[in-house]
JSON list of C-alpha atoms in Angstrom, two decimals:
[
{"chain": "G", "resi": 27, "resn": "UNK", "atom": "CA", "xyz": [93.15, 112.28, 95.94]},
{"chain": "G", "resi": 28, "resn": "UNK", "atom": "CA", "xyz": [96.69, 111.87, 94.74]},
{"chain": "G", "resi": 29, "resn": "UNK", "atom": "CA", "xyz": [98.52, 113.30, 91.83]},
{"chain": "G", "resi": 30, "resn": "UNK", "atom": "CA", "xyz": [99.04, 109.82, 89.82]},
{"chain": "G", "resi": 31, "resn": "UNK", "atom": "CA", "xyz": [97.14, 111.89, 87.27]},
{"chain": "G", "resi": 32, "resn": "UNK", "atom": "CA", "xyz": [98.43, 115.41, 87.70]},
{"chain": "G", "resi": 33, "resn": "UNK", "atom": "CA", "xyz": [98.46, 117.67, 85.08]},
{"chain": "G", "resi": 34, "resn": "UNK", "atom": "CA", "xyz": [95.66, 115.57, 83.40]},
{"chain": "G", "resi": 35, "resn": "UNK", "atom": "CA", "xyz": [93.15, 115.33, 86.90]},
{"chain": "G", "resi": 36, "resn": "UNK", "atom": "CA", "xyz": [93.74, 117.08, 89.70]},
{"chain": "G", "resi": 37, "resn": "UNK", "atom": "CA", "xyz": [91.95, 117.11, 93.02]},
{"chain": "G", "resi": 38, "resn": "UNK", "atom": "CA", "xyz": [88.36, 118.51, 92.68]},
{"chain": "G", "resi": 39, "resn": "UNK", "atom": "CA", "xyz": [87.95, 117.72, 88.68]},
{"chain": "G", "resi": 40, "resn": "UNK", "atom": "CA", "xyz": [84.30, 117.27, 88.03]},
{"chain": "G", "resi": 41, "resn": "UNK", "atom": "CA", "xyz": [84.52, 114.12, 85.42]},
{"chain": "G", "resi": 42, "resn": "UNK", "atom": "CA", "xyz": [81.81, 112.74, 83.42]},
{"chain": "G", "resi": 43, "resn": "UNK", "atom": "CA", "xyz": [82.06, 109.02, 82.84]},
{"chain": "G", "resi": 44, "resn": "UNK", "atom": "CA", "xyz": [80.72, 105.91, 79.96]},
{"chain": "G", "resi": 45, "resn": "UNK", "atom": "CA", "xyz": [80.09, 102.93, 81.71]},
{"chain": "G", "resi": 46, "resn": "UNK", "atom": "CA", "xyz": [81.63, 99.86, 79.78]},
{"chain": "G", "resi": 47, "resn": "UNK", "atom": "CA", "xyz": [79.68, 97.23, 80.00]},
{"chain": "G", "resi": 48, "resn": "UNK", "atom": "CA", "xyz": [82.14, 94.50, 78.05]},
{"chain": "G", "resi": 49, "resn": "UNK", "atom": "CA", "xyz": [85.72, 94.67, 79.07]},
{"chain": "G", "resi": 50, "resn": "UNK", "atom": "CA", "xyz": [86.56, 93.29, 75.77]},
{"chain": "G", "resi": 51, "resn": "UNK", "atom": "CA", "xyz": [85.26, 96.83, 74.53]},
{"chain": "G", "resi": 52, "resn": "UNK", "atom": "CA", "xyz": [88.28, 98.63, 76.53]},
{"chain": "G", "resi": 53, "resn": "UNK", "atom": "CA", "xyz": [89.89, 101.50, 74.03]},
{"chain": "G", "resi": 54, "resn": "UNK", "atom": "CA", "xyz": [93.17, 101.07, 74.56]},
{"chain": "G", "resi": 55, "resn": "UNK", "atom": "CA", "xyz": [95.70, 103.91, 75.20]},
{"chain": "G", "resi": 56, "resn": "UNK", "atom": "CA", "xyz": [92.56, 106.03, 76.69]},
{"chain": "G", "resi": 57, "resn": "UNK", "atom": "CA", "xyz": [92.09, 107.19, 80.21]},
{"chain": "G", "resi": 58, "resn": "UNK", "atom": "CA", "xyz": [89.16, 105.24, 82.67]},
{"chain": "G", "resi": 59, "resn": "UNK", "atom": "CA", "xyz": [87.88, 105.02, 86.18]},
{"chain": "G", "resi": 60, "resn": "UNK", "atom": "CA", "xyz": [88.55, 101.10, 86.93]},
{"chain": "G", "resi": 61, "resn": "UNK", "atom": "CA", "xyz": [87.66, 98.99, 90.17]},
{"chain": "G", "resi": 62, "resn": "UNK", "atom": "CA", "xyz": [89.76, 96.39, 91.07]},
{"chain": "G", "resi": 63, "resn": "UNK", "atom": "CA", "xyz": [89.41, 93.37, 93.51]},
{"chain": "G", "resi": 64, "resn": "UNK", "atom": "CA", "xyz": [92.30, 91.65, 93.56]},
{"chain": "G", "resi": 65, "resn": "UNK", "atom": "CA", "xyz": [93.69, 89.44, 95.95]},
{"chain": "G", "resi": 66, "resn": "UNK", "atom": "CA", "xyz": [91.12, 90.45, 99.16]},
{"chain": "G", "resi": 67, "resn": "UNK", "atom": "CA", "xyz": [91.71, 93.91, 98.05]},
{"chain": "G", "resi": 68, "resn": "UNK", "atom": "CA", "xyz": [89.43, 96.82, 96.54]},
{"chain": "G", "resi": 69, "resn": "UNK", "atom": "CA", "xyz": [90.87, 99.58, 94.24]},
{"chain": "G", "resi": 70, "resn": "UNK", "atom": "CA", "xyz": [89.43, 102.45, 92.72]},
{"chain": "G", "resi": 71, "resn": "UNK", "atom": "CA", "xyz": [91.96, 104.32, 90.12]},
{"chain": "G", "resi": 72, "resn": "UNK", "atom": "CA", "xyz": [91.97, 106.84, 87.85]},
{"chain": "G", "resi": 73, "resn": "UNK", "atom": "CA", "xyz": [94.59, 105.32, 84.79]},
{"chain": "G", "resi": 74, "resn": "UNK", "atom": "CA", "xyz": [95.00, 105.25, 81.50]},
{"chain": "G", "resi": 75, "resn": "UNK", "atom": "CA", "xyz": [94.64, 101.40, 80.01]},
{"chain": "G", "resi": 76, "resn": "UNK", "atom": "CA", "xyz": [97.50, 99.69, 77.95]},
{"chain": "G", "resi": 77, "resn": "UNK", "atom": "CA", "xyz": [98.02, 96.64, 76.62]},
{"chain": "G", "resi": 78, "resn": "UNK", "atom": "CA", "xyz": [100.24, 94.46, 78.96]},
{"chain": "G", "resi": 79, "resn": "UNK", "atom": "CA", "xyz": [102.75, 91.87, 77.56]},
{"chain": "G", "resi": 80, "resn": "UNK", "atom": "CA", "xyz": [101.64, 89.81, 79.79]},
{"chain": "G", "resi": 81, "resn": "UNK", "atom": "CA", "xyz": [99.00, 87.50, 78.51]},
{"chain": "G", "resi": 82, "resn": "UNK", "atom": "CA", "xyz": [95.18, 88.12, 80.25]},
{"chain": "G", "resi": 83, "resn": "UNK", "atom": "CA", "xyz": [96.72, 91.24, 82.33]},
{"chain": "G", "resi": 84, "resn": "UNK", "atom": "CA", "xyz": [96.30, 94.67, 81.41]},
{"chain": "G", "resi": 85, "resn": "UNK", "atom": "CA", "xyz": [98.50, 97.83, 82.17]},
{"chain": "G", "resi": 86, "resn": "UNK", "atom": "CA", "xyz": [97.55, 101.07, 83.89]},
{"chain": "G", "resi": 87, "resn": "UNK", "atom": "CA", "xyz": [99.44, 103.43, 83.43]},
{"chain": "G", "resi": 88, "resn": "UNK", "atom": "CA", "xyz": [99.58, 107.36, 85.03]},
{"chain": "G", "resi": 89, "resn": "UNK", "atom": "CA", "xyz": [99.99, 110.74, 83.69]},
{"chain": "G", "resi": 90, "resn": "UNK", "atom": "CA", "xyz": [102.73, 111.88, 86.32]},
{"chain": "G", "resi": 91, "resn": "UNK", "atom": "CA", "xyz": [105.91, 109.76, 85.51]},
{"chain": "G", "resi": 92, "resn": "UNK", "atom": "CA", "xyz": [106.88, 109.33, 88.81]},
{"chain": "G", "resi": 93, "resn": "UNK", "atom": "CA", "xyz": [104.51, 106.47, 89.52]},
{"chain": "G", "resi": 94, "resn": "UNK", "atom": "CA", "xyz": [104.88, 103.44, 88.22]},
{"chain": "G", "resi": 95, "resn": "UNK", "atom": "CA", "xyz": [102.76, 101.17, 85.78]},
{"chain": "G", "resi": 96, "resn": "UNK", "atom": "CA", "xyz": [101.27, 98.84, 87.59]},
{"chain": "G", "resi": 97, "resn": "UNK", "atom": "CA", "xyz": [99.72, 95.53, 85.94]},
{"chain": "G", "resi": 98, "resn": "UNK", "atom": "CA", "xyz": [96.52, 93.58, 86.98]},
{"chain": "G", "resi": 99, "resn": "UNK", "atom": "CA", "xyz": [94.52, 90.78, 85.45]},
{"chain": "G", "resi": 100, "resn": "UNK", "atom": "CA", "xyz": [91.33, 92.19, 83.75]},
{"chain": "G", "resi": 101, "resn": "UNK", "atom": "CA", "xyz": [89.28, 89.33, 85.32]},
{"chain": "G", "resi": 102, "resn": "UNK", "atom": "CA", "xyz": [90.00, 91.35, 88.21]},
{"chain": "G", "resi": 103, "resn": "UNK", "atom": "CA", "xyz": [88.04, 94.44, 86.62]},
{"chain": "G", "resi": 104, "resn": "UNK", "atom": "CA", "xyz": [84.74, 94.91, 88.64]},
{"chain": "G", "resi": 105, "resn": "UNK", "atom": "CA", "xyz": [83.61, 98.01, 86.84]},
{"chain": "G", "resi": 106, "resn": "UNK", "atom": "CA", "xyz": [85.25, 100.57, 84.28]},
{"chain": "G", "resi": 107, "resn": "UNK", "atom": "CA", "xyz": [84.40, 104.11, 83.21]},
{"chain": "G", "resi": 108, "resn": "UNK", "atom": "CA", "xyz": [85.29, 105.71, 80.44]},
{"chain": "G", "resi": 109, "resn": "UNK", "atom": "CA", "xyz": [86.45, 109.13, 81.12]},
{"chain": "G", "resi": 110, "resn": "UNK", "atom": "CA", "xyz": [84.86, 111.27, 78.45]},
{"chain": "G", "resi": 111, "resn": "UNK", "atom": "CA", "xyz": [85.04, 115.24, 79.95]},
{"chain": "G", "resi": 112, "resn": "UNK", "atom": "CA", "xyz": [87.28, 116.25, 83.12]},
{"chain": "G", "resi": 113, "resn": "UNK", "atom": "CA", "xyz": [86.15, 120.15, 84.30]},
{"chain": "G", "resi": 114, "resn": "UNK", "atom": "CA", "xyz": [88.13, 122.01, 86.84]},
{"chain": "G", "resi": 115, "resn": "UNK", "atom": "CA", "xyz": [86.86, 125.35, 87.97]},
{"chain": "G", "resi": 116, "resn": "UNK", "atom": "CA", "xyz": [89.67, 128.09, 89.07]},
{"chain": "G", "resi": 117, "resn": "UNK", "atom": "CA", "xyz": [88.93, 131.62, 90.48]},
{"chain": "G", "resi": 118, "resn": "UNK", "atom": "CA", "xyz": [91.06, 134.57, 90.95]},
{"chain": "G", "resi": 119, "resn": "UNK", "atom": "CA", "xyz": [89.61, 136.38, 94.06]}
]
């Protein structure tokens, strides 16, 4: 749900995932699935990863400009998918 991601996911994409295993492995610049616990609290987002400024933090970063970056420490990772194929189906009826 949301449109943090819109034009490049919408609602209902069928995505196929890579599990990365070693977050030092990230590819940065490139779009993943990433759980978060930070703080007491779970996340689950659909982002694209870049390189923070901020030292042991990384950036994630959506397609639709009118949401903000938002920056967490990647020892706060819990999992991350690499988003290799995203496949929306459309019908004219």
């Amino acid at each position: 749900t949301g449109d943090s991601m819109y034009p490049a996911l919408k609602a209902g994409d069928i995505l196929a995932v890579k599990e990365v295993k070693n977050k030092q492995n990230i590819i940065w610049g490139q779009m993943y699935i990433v759980a978060i616990s930070h703080k007491g609290d779970d996340y689950l987002l659909y982002k694209y990863i870049q390189k923070s400024e901020k030292k042991g933090k990384i950036a994630l970063v959506s397609e639709n400009k009118h949401h903000q970056p938002v920056e967490f420490p990647l020892s706060s990772v819990t999992a991350l998918g690499l988003i290799k194929v995203a496949v929306r189906f459309t019908s004219a009826i």
